[in-house]
Amino acid sequence: MSKYSTIRTNKPKLSLLLERKTVLITLVLLVLCAAAAVLSTGIGSKFIAPLDVVKSIFGYGNPMHDVIVLKLRLPRIIIALLVGAALASAGAVLQGLIRNPLASPDVAGITEGASLGTVLFMFFFNEKLSIQWMPLAAIIGAFAVTFLLYVLSWKDGASPLRMVLIGTGLSAAFKSISYMLLISGPFFMADRALTFMTGSIYGASWEKDVFTLLPWLIVLLPLTWLMSRHVNIQSLGDEVAGSAGASVQRHRLLLLILSVSLAGAAVAIGGAIAFVGLIAPHIARKLVGSSFGGLLPVSAMIGALLVLLSDLAARTLFTPLDIPAGVFTAIIGAPFFLYLLYRHRNQ
């Protein structure tokens, strides 16, 4: 019995080869994300049973539960899922493009560029422009890093190894600028910016956060998935990809733009949540292999679960304190990064 299923459509003209194991794992993760979202929504200073949470979501709940679920907790849960999915997808694409298991938006400096763009927006445009423009500011900051990364690493093409090394230096430089702004700015703004740079989705709302981030991801995630087939051929090396007829540098640039946009939009809303883009693709690769058709959606759901569970721990383990979710992703990610470094050194 074949392990694959084929889907073909005439309008639009599309052909997909799906591995059944990948489809099954994707469906399982989708159910886990939904179950974790419902359970997380019910957990807090006032516990709400999962069935009551579902009733409130569909408009049949207790009025008091409706306020807690729909206005206070659910926006935060959705933002955790969206931010995690975006960061994990960005990390998966970067690892495929750079062909380095240590690559992620954090390591390449993209997260720090997006963070600096958002901090600049907070300090200079917060009272002049709508909060809806903040993802654009983060994406501009991320693209500034990417432009420098591409220019400085270009020598007859953008070498993956040079991109990693230069990205590490740019990350440190942009972080230093952000901290300089924190020191020189007013106290209340510095406190807000520092929480953002740690990575927190505290106080998420429908209008300010969900409806700001969602349109970006509705466009960017499907485009990234459609372009993911080019990552598969680039993983064979530039010479092989070029001989197969692929436009290596053009596709690499387009994929880099999509990855940067995903990371920038996520950082604008969720802050500089670290290591999600590093961890999630590695776990996904263990589950479904390295083919990007399945790797990308599985990475996205693992990233969503990782941020959701980290935020759940952040808001419940140290009540009444609400710890930034980025602290918990860093606690998980830092040892994982050291493990990857050790394994990479011994290969």
Short mmCIF file of C-alpha atoms in Angstrom, two decimals:
data_model
loop_
_atom_site.label_atom_id
_atom_site.label_comp_id
_atom_site.label_asym_id
_atom_site.label_seq_id
_atom_site.Cartn_x
_atom_site.Cartn_y
_atom_site.Cartn_z
CA MET A 1 0.00 0.00 0.00
CA SER A 2 1.38 3.40 -1.00
CA LYS A 3 2.50 5.79 1.73
CA TYR A 4 1.45 8.77 -0.40
CA SER A 5 -1.77 10.34 -1.63
CA THR A 6 -2.00 12.66 -4.63
CA ILE A 7 -4.28 15.71 -4.85
CA ARG A 8 -4.75 17.42 -8.23
CA THR A 9 -6.95 20.37 -9.18
CA ASN A 10 -7.49 22.02 -12.56
CA LYS A 11 -8.58 25.46 -11.36
CA PRO A 12 -6.20 26.54 -9.96
CA LYS A 13 -3.74 24.10 -11.51
CA LEU A 14 -2.22 22.39 -8.52
CA SER A 15 -0.68 19.01 -7.77
CA LEU A 16 0.20 17.84 -4.24
CA LEU A 17 1.87 14.64 -3.07
CA LEU A 18 0.99 14.03 0.59
CA GLU A 19 2.61 11.47 2.86
CA ARG A 20 -0.07 9.82 4.96
CA LYS A 21 2.09 9.78 8.08
CA THR A 22 2.59 13.54 7.76
CA VAL A 23 -1.15 14.12 7.32
CA LEU A 24 -1.89 12.02 10.44
CA ILE A 25 0.71 13.87 12.56
CA THR A 26 -0.62 17.20 11.30
CA LEU A 27 -4.17 16.27 12.32
CA VAL A 28 -3.00 15.05 15.75
CA LEU A 29 -1.13 18.31 16.35
CA LEU A 30 -4.15 20.30 15.22
CA VAL A 31 -6.30 18.48 17.80
CA LEU A 32 -3.61 19.04 20.47
CA CYS A 33 -3.51 22.78 19.68
CA ALA A 34 -7.31 23.03 19.98
CA ALA A 35 -7.39 21.01 23.22
CA ALA A 36 -4.50 22.99 24.74
CA ALA A 37 -6.20 26.26 23.78
CA VAL A 38 -9.47 25.24 25.48
CA LEU A 39 -7.71 23.95 28.63
CA SER A 40 -5.44 27.01 28.86
CA THR A 41 -8.42 29.34 28.51
CA GLY A 42 -10.06 27.67 31.51
CA ILE A 43 -6.98 27.77 33.76
CA GLY A 44 -6.41 30.86 35.88
CA SER A 45 -7.32 32.50 39.16
CA LYS A 46 -10.85 31.29 38.44
CA PHE A 47 -10.96 27.82 36.88
CA ILE A 48 -13.54 27.28 34.14
CA ALA A 49 -14.35 23.76 32.97
CA PRO A 50 -13.46 22.95 29.34
CA LEU A 51 -17.12 22.39 28.41
CA ASP A 52 -18.03 25.83 29.79
CA VAL A 53 -15.17 27.37 27.82
CA VAL A 54 -16.50 25.79 24.61
CA LYS A 55 -20.02 27.03 25.41
CA SER A 56 -18.73 30.58 25.88
CA ILE A 57 -16.78 30.46 22.60
CA PHE A 58 -19.92 29.44 20.71
CA GLY A 59 -22.16 31.95 22.48
CA TYR A 60 -24.04 29.68 24.90
CA GLY A 61 -22.07 30.27 28.07
CA ASN A 62 -22.64 31.83 31.46
CA PRO A 63 -22.41 35.68 31.21
CA MET A 64 -19.67 35.79 33.86
CA HIS A 65 -17.72 33.08 32.06
CA ASP A 66 -18.17 34.94 28.77
CA VAL A 67 -16.37 37.99 30.14
CA ILE A 68 -13.42 35.96 31.45
CA VAL A 69 -13.15 33.70 28.40
CA LEU A 70 -13.91 36.04 25.50
CA LYS A 71 -12.50 39.34 26.74
CA LEU A 72 -9.66 38.43 29.08
CA ARG A 73 -8.19 35.02 28.21
CA LEU A 74 -9.08 34.00 24.65
CA PRO A 75 -7.27 36.89 22.88
CA ARG A 76 -4.09 35.99 24.76
CA ILE A 77 -4.46 32.31 23.82
CA ILE A 78 -4.95 33.13 20.14
CA ILE A 79 -1.98 35.50 20.11
CA ALA A 80 0.21 32.80 21.68
CA LEU A 81 -0.81 30.37 18.92
CA LEU A 82 -0.31 32.91 16.12
CA VAL A 83 3.05 34.20 17.39
CA GLY A 84 4.37 30.67 17.93
CA ALA A 85 3.28 29.55 14.46
CA ALA A 86 4.86 32.57 12.78
CA LEU A 87 8.20 32.30 14.62
CA ALA A 88 8.44 28.55 14.02
CA SER A 89 7.66 28.94 10.30
CA ALA A 90 10.26 31.69 9.98
CA GLY A 91 12.84 29.49 11.72
CA ALA A 92 12.06 26.47 9.54
CA VAL A 93 12.55 28.50 6.35
CA LEU A 94 15.80 30.02 7.62
CA GLN A 95 17.23 26.63 8.58
CA GLY A 96 16.36 25.30 5.13
CA LEU A 97 17.81 28.29 3.29
CA ILE A 98 21.01 28.59 5.30
CA ARG A 99 21.35 24.80 5.60
CA ASN A 100 22.45 25.16 9.18
CA PRO A 101 20.65 23.57 12.18
CA LEU A 102 21.63 26.55 14.36
CA ALA A 103 19.86 29.10 12.16
CA SER A 104 16.80 30.90 13.52
CA PRO A 105 15.43 34.47 13.56
CA ASP A 106 17.26 34.98 16.88
CA VAL A 107 20.65 33.80 15.68
CA ALA A 108 20.43 35.61 12.31
CA GLY A 109 19.65 38.92 14.05
CA ILE A 110 16.17 39.23 12.52
CA THR A 111 14.39 39.15 15.88
CA GLU A 112 16.65 41.89 17.25
CA GLY A 113 16.07 44.04 14.16
CA ALA A 114 12.31 43.65 14.52
CA SER A 115 12.61 44.37 18.24
CA LEU A 116 14.57 47.57 17.57
CA GLY A 117 11.98 48.67 14.99
CA THR A 118 9.21 48.21 17.55
CA VAL A 119 11.16 49.97 20.32
CA LEU A 120 11.77 52.94 18.00
CA PHE A 121 8.04 53.00 17.21
CA MET A 122 7.22 53.02 20.95
CA PHE A 123 9.64 55.86 21.68
CA PHE A 124 8.96 58.17 18.72
CA PHE A 125 5.61 57.34 17.09
CA ASN A 126 3.45 55.73 19.79
CA GLU A 127 1.30 58.86 20.32
CA LYS A 128 1.35 59.93 16.66
CA LEU A 129 0.41 56.75 14.82
CA SER A 130 -2.10 53.95 15.40
CA ILE A 131 -0.92 50.74 17.07
CA GLN A 132 -1.92 48.99 13.81
CA TRP A 133 1.31 50.33 12.28
CA MET A 134 3.53 48.59 14.83
CA PRO A 135 3.94 45.32 12.83
CA LEU A 136 5.09 47.41 9.87
CA ALA A 137 7.71 49.11 12.07
CA ALA A 138 8.93 45.70 13.27
CA ILE A 139 9.06 44.34 9.71
CA ILE A 140 11.04 47.41 8.57
CA GLY A 141 13.53 46.79 11.40
CA ALA A 142 13.77 43.12 10.46
CA PHE A 143 14.33 44.01 6.81
CA ALA A 144 17.05 46.49 7.78
CA VAL A 145 18.96 43.64 9.42
CA THR A 146 18.26 41.34 6.48
CA PHE A 147 19.49 43.93 3.97
CA LEU A 148 22.74 44.35 5.90
CA LEU A 149 22.98 40.58 6.32
CA TYR A 150 22.55 39.99 2.59
CA VAL A 151 24.94 42.77 1.53
CA LEU A 152 27.70 41.87 3.98
CA SER A 153 27.50 38.14 3.24
CA TRP A 154 27.39 38.55 -0.56
CA LYS A 155 30.35 37.26 -2.50
CA ASP A 156 29.30 35.58 -5.75
CA GLY A 157 26.07 34.79 -3.93
CA ALA A 158 24.92 34.84 -0.31
CA SER A 159 26.94 32.15 1.45
CA PRO A 160 24.92 30.34 4.19
CA LEU A 161 27.94 30.18 6.52
CA ARG A 162 28.69 33.90 6.15
CA MET A 163 25.01 34.69 6.79
CA VAL A 164 25.12 32.87 10.16
CA LEU A 165 28.37 34.52 11.29
CA ILE A 166 27.40 38.03 10.21
CA GLY A 167 23.88 37.61 11.59
CA THR A 168 25.29 36.85 15.05
CA GLY A 169 27.28 40.10 14.98
CA LEU A 170 24.32 42.16 13.74
CA SER A 171 22.12 40.68 16.47
CA ALA A 172 24.52 41.91 19.17
CA ALA A 173 24.79 45.36 17.54
CA PHE A 174 21.03 45.92 17.23
CA LYS A 175 20.43 44.68 20.78
CA SER A 176 22.98 47.23 22.03
CA ILE A 177 21.11 50.05 20.26
CA SER A 178 17.83 48.91 21.84
CA TYR A 179 19.39 48.94 25.32
CA MET A 180 20.84 52.40 24.67
CA LEU A 181 17.31 53.65 23.96
CA LEU A 182 16.07 52.03 27.16
CA ILE A 183 18.71 53.79 29.24
CA SER A 184 18.18 57.20 27.65
CA GLY A 185 14.37 57.14 27.53
CA PRO A 186 11.71 57.88 30.17
CA PHE A 187 11.23 55.28 32.89
CA PHE A 188 7.67 54.24 32.01
CA MET A 189 8.60 53.73 28.34
CA ALA A 190 11.80 51.86 29.25
CA ASP A 191 9.85 49.50 31.51
CA ARG A 192 7.36 48.76 28.73
CA ALA A 193 10.09 48.26 26.14
CA LEU A 194 12.09 45.96 28.42
CA THR A 195 9.05 43.73 28.97
CA PHE A 196 8.55 43.65 25.21
CA MET A 197 12.20 42.73 24.56
CA THR A 198 11.88 39.80 26.98
CA GLY A 199 8.88 38.49 25.05
CA SER A 200 5.44 38.86 26.64
CA ILE A 201 1.84 38.65 25.43
CA TYR A 202 0.41 40.00 28.69
CA GLY A 203 -2.74 42.09 28.23
CA ALA A 204 -3.45 40.92 24.66
CA SER A 205 -6.74 42.17 23.22
CA TRP A 206 -8.81 41.54 20.10
CA GLU A 207 -8.48 44.99 18.54
CA LYS A 208 -4.90 45.88 19.49
CA ASP A 209 -3.29 42.47 18.94
CA VAL A 210 -5.37 39.72 17.32
CA PHE A 211 -6.90 41.86 14.55
CA THR A 212 -3.51 43.50 13.95
CA LEU A 213 -1.50 40.30 13.58
CA LEU A 214 -4.07 38.01 11.94
CA PRO A 215 -4.24 39.75 8.50
CA TRP A 216 -0.47 39.56 8.15
CA LEU A 217 -0.39 35.84 8.88
CA ILE A 218 -3.38 35.07 6.65
CA VAL A 219 -1.29 36.36 3.74
CA LEU A 220 2.24 35.35 4.77
CA LEU A 221 1.76 31.75 5.99
CA PRO A 222 0.06 30.41 2.80
CA LEU A 223 2.60 32.21 0.60
CA THR A 224 5.46 30.68 2.60
CA TRP A 225 3.93 27.22 2.29
CA LEU A 226 3.50 27.62 -1.47
CA MET A 227 7.15 28.72 -1.81
CA SER A 228 8.43 25.95 0.46
CA ARG A 229 9.06 23.54 -2.46
CA HIS A 230 12.00 25.74 -3.45
CA VAL A 231 13.63 25.08 -0.07
CA ASN A 232 13.67 21.35 -0.82
CA ILE A 233 15.77 21.76 -3.95
CA GLN A 234 18.04 24.39 -2.38
CA SER A 235 18.88 21.94 0.41
CA LEU A 236 20.77 19.91 -2.22
CA GLY A 237 23.24 22.76 -2.70
CA ASP A 238 23.42 25.78 -4.99
CA GLU A 239 25.13 23.96 -7.85
CA VAL A 240 22.62 21.08 -7.94
CA ALA A 241 19.65 23.45 -7.59
CA GLY A 242 20.98 25.68 -10.38
CA SER A 243 21.60 22.72 -12.71
CA ALA A 244 18.00 21.60 -12.09
CA GLY A 245 16.79 24.94 -13.46
CA ALA A 246 16.02 26.70 -10.16
CA SER A 247 16.69 30.42 -9.84
CA VAL A 248 18.65 29.97 -6.63
CA GLN A 249 19.34 33.56 -5.59
CA ARG A 250 15.89 34.86 -6.57
CA HIS A 251 14.07 32.11 -4.70
CA ARG A 252 16.40 32.50 -1.72
CA LEU A 253 15.66 36.22 -1.59
CA LEU A 254 11.88 35.70 -1.85
CA LEU A 255 11.90 33.07 0.88
CA LEU A 256 14.07 35.27 3.05
CA ILE A 257 11.59 38.14 2.60
CA LEU A 258 8.71 35.89 3.69
CA SER A 259 10.66 34.56 6.67
CA VAL A 260 11.66 38.06 7.77
CA SER A 261 8.08 39.32 7.42
CA LEU A 262 6.73 36.46 9.54
CA ALA A 263 9.32 37.03 12.26
CA GLY A 264 8.81 40.80 12.20
CA ALA A 265 5.02 40.60 12.48
CA ALA A 266 5.25 38.08 15.33
CA VAL A 267 7.83 40.11 17.27
CA ALA A 268 5.76 43.29 16.89
CA ILE A 269 2.90 41.72 18.85
CA GLY A 270 4.53 39.06 21.05
CA GLY A 271 7.89 40.67 21.69
CA ALA A 272 11.29 39.05 21.24
CA ILE A 273 10.27 35.53 22.28
CA ALA A 274 13.47 33.54 21.89
CA PHE A 275 14.32 30.04 20.60
CA VAL A 276 10.89 29.10 19.21
CA GLY A 277 12.21 29.37 15.66
CA LEU A 278 15.14 27.15 16.64
CA ILE A 279 13.38 24.38 18.60
CA ALA A 280 10.13 23.81 16.67
CA PRO A 281 11.68 22.91 13.26
CA HIS A 282 14.03 20.39 14.90
CA ILE A 283 11.15 18.62 16.63
CA ALA A 284 9.12 18.70 13.40
CA ARG A 285 12.03 17.23 11.44
CA LYS A 286 12.16 14.30 13.87
CA LEU A 287 8.44 13.69 13.36
CA VAL A 288 7.95 14.11 9.58
CA GLY A 289 11.39 14.36 7.98
CA SER A 290 12.94 17.24 6.07
CA SER A 291 10.48 17.70 3.17
CA PHE A 292 9.13 21.22 3.57
CA GLY A 293 5.62 20.46 2.36
CA GLY A 294 4.99 18.69 5.68
CA LEU A 295 7.74 20.22 7.78
CA LEU A 296 6.37 23.76 7.60
CA PRO A 297 2.80 23.19 8.93
CA VAL A 298 4.07 20.75 11.58
CA SER A 299 6.71 23.28 12.69
CA ALA A 300 4.03 25.98 12.88
CA MET A 301 1.80 23.89 15.16
CA ILE A 302 4.68 22.82 17.39
CA GLY A 303 5.74 26.47 17.70
CA ALA A 304 2.16 27.43 18.54
CA LEU A 305 2.02 24.77 21.28
CA LEU A 306 5.41 25.80 22.64
CA VAL A 307 4.44 29.47 23.08
CA LEU A 308 0.98 28.59 24.39
CA LEU A 309 2.33 26.24 27.08
CA SER A 310 5.15 28.66 27.97
CA ASP A 311 2.63 31.47 28.43
CA LEU A 312 0.38 29.18 30.50
CA ALA A 313 3.33 28.45 32.82
CA ALA A 314 4.24 32.15 32.86
CA ARG A 315 0.83 33.29 34.10
CA THR A 316 0.03 30.44 36.52
CA LEU A 317 3.20 29.15 38.20
CA PHE A 318 4.07 32.35 40.04
CA THR A 319 0.64 33.85 40.76
CA PRO A 320 -0.01 36.76 41.26
CA LEU A 321 3.09 37.59 39.16
CA ASP A 322 2.78 37.31 35.39
CA ILE A 323 6.20 36.30 34.05
CA PRO A 324 6.98 37.02 30.36
CA ALA A 325 6.55 33.91 28.19
CA GLY A 326 9.98 34.55 26.66
CA VAL A 327 11.59 33.63 29.98
CA PHE A 328 10.21 30.08 29.74
CA THR A 329 11.04 29.62 26.04
CA ALA A 330 14.60 30.74 26.90
CA ILE A 331 14.78 28.24 29.80
CA ILE A 332 13.90 25.48 27.32
CA GLY A 333 15.82 26.90 24.36
CA ALA A 334 19.20 27.74 25.88
CA PRO A 335 20.10 24.12 26.85
CA PHE A 336 18.70 22.96 23.49
CA PHE A 337 20.95 25.44 21.66
CA LEU A 338 24.00 24.26 23.63
CA TYR A 339 23.11 20.65 22.80
CA LEU A 340 22.94 21.52 19.09
CA LEU A 341 26.29 23.31 19.30
CA TYR A 342 27.86 20.26 20.98
CA ARG A 343 26.37 17.84 18.45
CA HIS A 344 27.35 20.08 15.51
CA ARG A 345 30.94 20.28 16.78
CA ASN A 346 31.26 16.51 17.03
CA GLN A 347 29.88 15.74 13.57
#
